[in-house]
Short mmCIF file of C-alpha atoms in Angstrom, two decimals:
data_model
loop_
_atom_site.label_atom_id
_atom_site.label_comp_id
_atom_site.label_asym_id
_atom_site.label_seq_id
_atom_site.Cartn_x
_atom_site.Cartn_y
_atom_site.Cartn_z
CA UNK A 3 -53.94 192.50 22.71
CA UNK A 4 -56.49 189.85 21.80
CA UNK A 5 -60.03 190.18 20.47
CA UNK A 6 -62.79 187.67 19.76
CA UNK A 7 -64.35 187.03 16.38
CA UNK A 8 -66.84 184.47 15.14
CA UNK A 9 -64.84 181.46 13.98
CA UNK A 10 -64.50 181.47 10.20
CA UNK A 11 -65.40 185.16 10.01
CA UNK A 12 -62.19 186.67 11.39
CA UNK A 13 -62.02 189.37 8.71
CA UNK A 14 -65.67 190.41 9.15
CA UNK A 15 -65.51 192.09 12.54
CA UNK A 16 -64.98 191.53 16.23
CA UNK A 17 -67.18 190.60 19.17
CA UNK A 18 -68.46 193.65 21.03
CA UNK A 19 -70.86 194.12 23.92
CA UNK A 20 -73.89 196.39 23.51
CA UNK A 21 -75.38 198.19 26.51
CA UNK A 22 -79.10 199.02 26.90
CA UNK A 23 -78.52 202.44 25.27
CA UNK A 24 -77.07 200.83 22.14
CA UNK A 25 -73.47 201.82 22.89
CA UNK A 26 -71.01 199.17 21.72
CA UNK A 27 -67.75 198.30 23.43
CA UNK A 28 -64.96 196.15 22.06
CA UNK A 29 -63.23 193.91 24.60
CA UNK A 30 -59.43 194.01 24.29
CA UNK A 31 -57.86 191.24 26.34
CA UNK A 32 -54.26 191.66 27.49
CA UNK A 33 -53.83 187.89 27.92
CA UNK A 34 -54.70 185.23 25.36
CA UNK A 35 -55.79 182.80 28.11
CA UNK A 36 -58.38 185.30 29.35
CA UNK A 37 -59.76 185.76 25.83
CA UNK A 38 -59.99 181.98 25.38
CA UNK A 39 -61.74 181.59 28.73
CA UNK A 40 -64.28 184.30 27.84
CA UNK A 41 -64.84 182.66 24.43
CA UNK A 42 -65.64 179.42 26.25
CA UNK A 43 -68.16 181.23 28.45
CA UNK A 44 -69.84 182.67 25.36
CA UNK A 45 -70.03 179.27 23.69
CA UNK A 46 -71.58 177.81 26.87
CA UNK A 47 -74.33 180.44 26.46
CA UNK A 48 -75.04 179.23 22.88
CA UNK A 49 -73.05 181.93 21.11
CA UNK A 50 -71.35 180.82 17.89
CA UNK A 51 -67.88 179.32 18.16
CA UNK A 52 -65.40 182.12 18.76
CA UNK A 53 -61.82 182.59 17.62
CA UNK A 54 -59.14 184.51 19.53
CA UNK A 55 -57.19 186.90 17.30
CA UNK A 56 -54.07 188.83 18.27
CA UNK A 57 -54.15 192.49 17.22
CA UNK A 58 -52.02 195.56 17.79
CA UNK A 59 -53.66 197.74 20.42
CA UNK A 60 -53.23 200.89 18.33
CA UNK A 61 -55.01 199.26 15.38
CA UNK A 62 -57.94 198.13 17.55
CA UNK A 63 -58.30 201.49 19.29
CA UNK A 64 -58.13 203.37 15.97
CA UNK A 65 -60.92 201.15 14.61
CA UNK A 66 -63.01 201.92 17.69
CA UNK A 67 -62.69 205.64 17.05
CA UNK A 68 -63.46 205.17 13.36
CA UNK A 69 -66.65 203.16 13.99
CA UNK A 70 -67.72 205.05 17.14
CA UNK A 71 -67.22 202.07 19.46
CA UNK A 72 -66.01 202.24 23.00
CA UNK A 73 -63.32 199.83 24.12
CA UNK A 74 -62.52 198.06 27.35
CA UNK A 75 -59.07 196.74 28.15
CA UNK A 76 -59.46 193.49 30.08
CA UNK A 77 -56.48 193.03 32.41
CA UNK A 78 -55.43 189.66 33.86
CA UNK A 79 -56.99 190.45 37.25
CA UNK A 80 -60.34 191.59 35.78
CA UNK A 81 -63.44 189.40 36.10
CA UNK A 82 -65.83 189.55 33.15
CA UNK A 83 -68.81 187.39 32.29
CA UNK A 84 -70.99 187.44 29.18
CA UNK A 85 -73.99 189.76 29.39
CA UNK A 86 -77.44 188.23 29.71
CA UNK A 87 -80.40 189.99 28.07
CA UNK A 88 -82.51 189.91 31.20
CA UNK A 89 -79.77 191.12 33.55
CA UNK A 90 -80.52 194.46 35.10
CA UNK A 91 -79.75 196.47 38.21
CA UNK A 92 -82.30 196.03 40.92
CA UNK A 93 -83.69 199.42 41.92
CA UNK A 94 -86.28 198.44 44.50
CA UNK A 95 -85.41 197.49 48.07
CA UNK A 96 -84.99 193.82 48.83
CA UNK A 97 -87.49 192.38 51.29
#
């Protein structure tokens, strides 16, 4: 598996997504290319430069349980884009 970290801070923690309720989820990429592509999307949105780090899946999942994070396994056929603060689900009917 592969995770993202801020470049130069690989030992300090991993990139995780936070939902509106404050729940955090660690992205675990099965393919390095997908992790690199997602890192590029983050950097295009003015995130800090990211580093792709290979990690054993059992180690990552154990850390998620320890720190009360959720995790998402990103498979090669999954489509993920970085979250945007003002994204939300439209609840009213479209005109």
